[in-house]
mmCIF file of C-alpha atoms in Angstrom:
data_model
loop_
_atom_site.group_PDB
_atom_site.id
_atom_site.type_symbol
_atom_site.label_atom_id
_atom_site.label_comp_id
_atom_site.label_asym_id
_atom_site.label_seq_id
_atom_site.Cartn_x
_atom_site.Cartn_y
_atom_site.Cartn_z
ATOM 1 C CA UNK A 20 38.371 64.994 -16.495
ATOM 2 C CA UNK A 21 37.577 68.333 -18.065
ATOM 3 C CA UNK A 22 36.544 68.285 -21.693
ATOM 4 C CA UNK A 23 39.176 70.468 -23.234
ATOM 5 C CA UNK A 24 42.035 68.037 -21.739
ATOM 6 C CA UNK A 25 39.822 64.666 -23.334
ATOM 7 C CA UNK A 26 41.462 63.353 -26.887
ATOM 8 C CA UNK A 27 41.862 59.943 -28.500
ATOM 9 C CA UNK A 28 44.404 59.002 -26.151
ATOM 10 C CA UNK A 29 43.091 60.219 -22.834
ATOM 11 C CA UNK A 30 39.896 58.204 -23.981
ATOM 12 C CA UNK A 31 41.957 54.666 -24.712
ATOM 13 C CA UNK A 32 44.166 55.269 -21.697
ATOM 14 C CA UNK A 33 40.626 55.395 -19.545
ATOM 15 C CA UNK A 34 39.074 52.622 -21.641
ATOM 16 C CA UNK A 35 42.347 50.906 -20.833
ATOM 17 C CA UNK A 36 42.014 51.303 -16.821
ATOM 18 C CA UNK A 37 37.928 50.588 -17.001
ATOM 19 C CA UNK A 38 39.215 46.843 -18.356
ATOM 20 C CA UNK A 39 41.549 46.055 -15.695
ATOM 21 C CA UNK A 40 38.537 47.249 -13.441
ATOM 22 C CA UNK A 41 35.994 45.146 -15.261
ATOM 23 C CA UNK A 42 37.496 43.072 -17.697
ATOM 24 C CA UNK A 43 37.737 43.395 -21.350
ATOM 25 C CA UNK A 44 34.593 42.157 -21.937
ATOM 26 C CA UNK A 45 32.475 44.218 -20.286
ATOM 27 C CA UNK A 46 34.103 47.519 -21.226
ATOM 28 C CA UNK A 47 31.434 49.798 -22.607
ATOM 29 C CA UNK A 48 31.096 53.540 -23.648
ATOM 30 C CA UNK A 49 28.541 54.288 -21.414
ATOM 31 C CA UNK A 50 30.593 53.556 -18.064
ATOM 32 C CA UNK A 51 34.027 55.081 -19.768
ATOM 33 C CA UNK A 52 31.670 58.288 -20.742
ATOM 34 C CA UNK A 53 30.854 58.271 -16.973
ATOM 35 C CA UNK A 54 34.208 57.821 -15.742
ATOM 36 C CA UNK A 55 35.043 60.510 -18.293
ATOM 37 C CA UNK A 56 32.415 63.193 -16.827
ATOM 38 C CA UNK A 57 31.054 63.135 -20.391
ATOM 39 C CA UNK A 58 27.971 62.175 -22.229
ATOM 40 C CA UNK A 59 28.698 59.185 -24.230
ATOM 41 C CA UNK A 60 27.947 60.867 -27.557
ATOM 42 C CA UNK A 61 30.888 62.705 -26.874
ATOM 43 C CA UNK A 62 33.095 59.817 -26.963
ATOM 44 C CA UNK A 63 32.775 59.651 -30.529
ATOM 45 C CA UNK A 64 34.665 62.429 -31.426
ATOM 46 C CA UNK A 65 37.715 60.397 -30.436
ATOM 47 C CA UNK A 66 36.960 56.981 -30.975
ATOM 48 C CA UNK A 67 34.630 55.326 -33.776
ATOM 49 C CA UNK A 68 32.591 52.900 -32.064
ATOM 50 C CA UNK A 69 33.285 50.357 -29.648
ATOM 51 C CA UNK A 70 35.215 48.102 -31.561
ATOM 52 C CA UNK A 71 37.640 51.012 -32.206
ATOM 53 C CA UNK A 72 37.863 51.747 -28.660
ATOM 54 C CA UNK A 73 38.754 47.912 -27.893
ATOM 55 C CA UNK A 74 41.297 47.952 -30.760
ATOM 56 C CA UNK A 75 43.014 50.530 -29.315
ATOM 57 C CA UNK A 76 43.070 49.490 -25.776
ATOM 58 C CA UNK A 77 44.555 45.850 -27.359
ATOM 59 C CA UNK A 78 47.281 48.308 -28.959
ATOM 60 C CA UNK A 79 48.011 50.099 -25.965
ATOM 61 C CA UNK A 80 48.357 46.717 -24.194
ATOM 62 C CA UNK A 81 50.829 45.494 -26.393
ATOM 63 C CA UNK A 82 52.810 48.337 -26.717
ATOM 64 C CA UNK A 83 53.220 48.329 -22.412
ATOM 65 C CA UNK A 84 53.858 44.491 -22.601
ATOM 66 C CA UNK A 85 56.475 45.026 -25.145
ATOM 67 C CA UNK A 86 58.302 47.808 -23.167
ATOM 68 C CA UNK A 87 57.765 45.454 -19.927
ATOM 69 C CA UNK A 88 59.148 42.846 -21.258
ATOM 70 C CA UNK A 89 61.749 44.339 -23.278
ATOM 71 C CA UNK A 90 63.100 45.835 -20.323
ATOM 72 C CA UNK A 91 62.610 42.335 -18.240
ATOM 73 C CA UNK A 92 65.232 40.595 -20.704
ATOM 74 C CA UNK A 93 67.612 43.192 -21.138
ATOM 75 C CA UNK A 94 71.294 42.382 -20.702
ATOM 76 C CA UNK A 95 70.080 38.289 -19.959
ATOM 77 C CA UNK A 96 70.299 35.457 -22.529
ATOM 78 C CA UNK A 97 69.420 31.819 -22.556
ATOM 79 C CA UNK A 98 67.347 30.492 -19.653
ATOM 80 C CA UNK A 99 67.583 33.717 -17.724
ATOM 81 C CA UNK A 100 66.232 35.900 -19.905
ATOM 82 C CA UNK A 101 63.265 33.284 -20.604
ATOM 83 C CA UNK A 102 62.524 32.774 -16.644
ATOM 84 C CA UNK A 103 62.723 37.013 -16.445
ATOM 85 C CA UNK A 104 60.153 36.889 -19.321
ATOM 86 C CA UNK A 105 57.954 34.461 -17.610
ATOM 87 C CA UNK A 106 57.749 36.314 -14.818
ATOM 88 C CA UNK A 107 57.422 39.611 -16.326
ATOM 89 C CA UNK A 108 54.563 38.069 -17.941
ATOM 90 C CA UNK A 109 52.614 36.915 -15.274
ATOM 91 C CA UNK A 110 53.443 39.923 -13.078
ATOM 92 C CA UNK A 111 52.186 42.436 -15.634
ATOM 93 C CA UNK A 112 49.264 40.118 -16.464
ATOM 94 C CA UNK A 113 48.315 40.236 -12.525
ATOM 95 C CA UNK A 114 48.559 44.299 -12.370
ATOM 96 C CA UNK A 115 46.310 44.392 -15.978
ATOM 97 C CA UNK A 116 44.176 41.593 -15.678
ATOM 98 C CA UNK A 117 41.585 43.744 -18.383
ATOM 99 C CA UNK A 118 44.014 44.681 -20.577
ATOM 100 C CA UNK A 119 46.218 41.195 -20.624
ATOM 101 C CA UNK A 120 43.540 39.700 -22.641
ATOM 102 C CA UNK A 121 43.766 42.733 -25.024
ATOM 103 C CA UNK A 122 47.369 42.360 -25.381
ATOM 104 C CA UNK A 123 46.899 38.787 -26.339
ATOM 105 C CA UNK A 124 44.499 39.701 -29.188
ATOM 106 C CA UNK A 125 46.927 42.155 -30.784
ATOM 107 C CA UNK A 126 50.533 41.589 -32.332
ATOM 108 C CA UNK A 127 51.531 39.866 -29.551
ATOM 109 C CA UNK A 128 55.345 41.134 -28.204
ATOM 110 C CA UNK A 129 55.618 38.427 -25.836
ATOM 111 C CA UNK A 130 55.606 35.771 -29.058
ATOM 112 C CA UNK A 131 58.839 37.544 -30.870
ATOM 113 C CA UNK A 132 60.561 38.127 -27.442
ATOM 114 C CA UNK A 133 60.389 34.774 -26.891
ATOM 115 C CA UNK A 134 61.679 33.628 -30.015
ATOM 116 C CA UNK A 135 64.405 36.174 -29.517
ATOM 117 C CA UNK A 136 65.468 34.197 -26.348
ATOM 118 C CA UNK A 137 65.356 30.836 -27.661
ATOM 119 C CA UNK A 138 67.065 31.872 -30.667
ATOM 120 C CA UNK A 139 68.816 28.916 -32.650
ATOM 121 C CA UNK A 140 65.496 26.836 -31.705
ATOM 122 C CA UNK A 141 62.345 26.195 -34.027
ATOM 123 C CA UNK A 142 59.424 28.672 -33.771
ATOM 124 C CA UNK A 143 57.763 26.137 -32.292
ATOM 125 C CA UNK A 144 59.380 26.395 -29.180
ATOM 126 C CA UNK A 145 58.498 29.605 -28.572
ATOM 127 C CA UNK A 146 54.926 28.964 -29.466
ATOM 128 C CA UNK A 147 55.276 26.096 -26.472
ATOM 129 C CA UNK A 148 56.806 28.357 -24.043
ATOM 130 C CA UNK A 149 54.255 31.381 -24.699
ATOM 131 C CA UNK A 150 51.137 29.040 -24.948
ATOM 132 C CA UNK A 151 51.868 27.271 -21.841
ATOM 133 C CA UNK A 152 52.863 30.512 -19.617
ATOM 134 C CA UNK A 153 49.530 32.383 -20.979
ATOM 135 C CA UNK A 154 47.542 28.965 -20.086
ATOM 136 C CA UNK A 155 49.044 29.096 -16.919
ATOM 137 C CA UNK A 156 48.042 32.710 -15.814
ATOM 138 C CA UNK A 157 44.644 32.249 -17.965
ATOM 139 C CA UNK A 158 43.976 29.778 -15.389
ATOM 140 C CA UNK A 159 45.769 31.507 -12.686
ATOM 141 C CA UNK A 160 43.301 35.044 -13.390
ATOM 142 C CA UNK A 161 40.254 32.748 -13.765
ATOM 143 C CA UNK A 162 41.072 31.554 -9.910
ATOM 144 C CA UNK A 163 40.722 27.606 -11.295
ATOM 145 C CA UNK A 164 43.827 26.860 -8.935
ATOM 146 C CA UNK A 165 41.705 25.908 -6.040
ATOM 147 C CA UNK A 166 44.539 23.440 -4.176
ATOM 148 C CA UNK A 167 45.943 24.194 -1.374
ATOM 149 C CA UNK A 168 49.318 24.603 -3.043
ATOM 150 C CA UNK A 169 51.482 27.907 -3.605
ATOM 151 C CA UNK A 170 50.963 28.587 -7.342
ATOM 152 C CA UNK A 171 54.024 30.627 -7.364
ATOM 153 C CA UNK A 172 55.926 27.748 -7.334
ATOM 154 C CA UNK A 173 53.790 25.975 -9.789
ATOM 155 C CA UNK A 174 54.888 28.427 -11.858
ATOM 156 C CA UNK A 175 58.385 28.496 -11.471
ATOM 157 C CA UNK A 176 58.008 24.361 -11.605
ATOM 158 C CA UNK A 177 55.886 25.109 -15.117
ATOM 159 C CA UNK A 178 59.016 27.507 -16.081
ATOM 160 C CA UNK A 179 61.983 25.074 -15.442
ATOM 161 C CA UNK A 180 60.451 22.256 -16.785
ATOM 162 C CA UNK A 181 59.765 24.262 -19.817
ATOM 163 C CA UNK A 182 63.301 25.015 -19.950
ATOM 164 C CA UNK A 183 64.330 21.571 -19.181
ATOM 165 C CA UNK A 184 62.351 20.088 -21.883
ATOM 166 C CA UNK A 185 63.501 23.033 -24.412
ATOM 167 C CA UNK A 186 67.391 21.976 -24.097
ATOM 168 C CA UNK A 187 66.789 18.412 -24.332
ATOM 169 C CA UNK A 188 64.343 19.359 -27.727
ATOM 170 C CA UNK A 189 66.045 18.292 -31.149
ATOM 171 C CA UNK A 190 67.051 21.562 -32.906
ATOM 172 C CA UNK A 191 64.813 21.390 -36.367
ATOM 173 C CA UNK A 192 66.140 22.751 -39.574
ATOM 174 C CA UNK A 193 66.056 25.452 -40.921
ATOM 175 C CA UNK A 194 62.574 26.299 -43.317
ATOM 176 C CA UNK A 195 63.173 24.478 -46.577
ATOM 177 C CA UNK A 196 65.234 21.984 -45.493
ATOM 178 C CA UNK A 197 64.223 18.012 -45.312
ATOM 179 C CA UNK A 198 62.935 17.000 -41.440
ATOM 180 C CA UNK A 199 64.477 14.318 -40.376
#
């Protein structure tokens, strides 16, 4: 990339593709300067230090998970909009496996989307539904589903029962009132 064309953004968008290449973890400015055509020096005219760079890269991740999922649930309610979301999840979390663990350490848009589709319900629900689909492609990225089985229908399985078990949940009160 030429240097005139190389700003803040170009820099976070190309720190962004270096973590689904090598994982969150092990993005570093020397490799993104390289990518880059740059020196690394030069990297810190548009980003602070590392920690910057990796704060922005979580940002950018959330903000494409948010419009991913936002579109995934658009025009669907109830239990089809939450088995679009799941899937929308994983799916995205598959193409970005560097930048899905960003996403998760920023203001996570998955969390209020799914409260948005389980609306009426406590906030735990949606904690339950979000914890147990990122556990499931955590796993799933990790490659610790070794069994011969197809793990796209353990998901789906994980999906309805999480919907099953959801509608058959007590609804809690509201905050401030007694639990019963």
């Amino acid at each position: 990339m030429p240097r005139s064309r190389l700003d803040r953004a170009a820099v976070v968008a190309a720190g962004a593709a270096l973590a689904d290449e090598v994982g969150f973890d092990h993005l570093a400015m020397g490799p993104l300067a390289e990518r880059l055509g740059v020196r690394a020096p030069s990297l810190y005219r548009h980003v602070r230090s590392l920690a910057d760079l990796k704060n922005a890269v979580s940002a950018l991740a959330a903000h494409e998970i948010g419009d991913v999922l936002r579109r995934a649930v658009a025009g669907r309610s109830g239990p089809d909009a939450l088995r679009a979301l799941a899937d929308a999840l994983r799916h995205w979390a598959r193409a970005h496996p560097g930048r899905y663990p960003a996403a998760v350490l920023a203001d996570d848009p998955a969390m209020a989307l799914f409260s948005l589709c389980l609306t009426g319900s406590p906030p735990h629900a949606a904690r339950a539904f979000r914890s147990a689909s990122h556990g499931f492609i955590t796993l799933e990225s990790a490659g610790a589903f070794g069994l011969p089985h197809d793990v796209d229908r353990s998901y789906r399985y994980l999906v309805d029962t999480l919907i099953t078990g959801l509608g058959a949940a007590p609804r809690w009160p509201r905050q401030g009132q007694p639990v019963p």
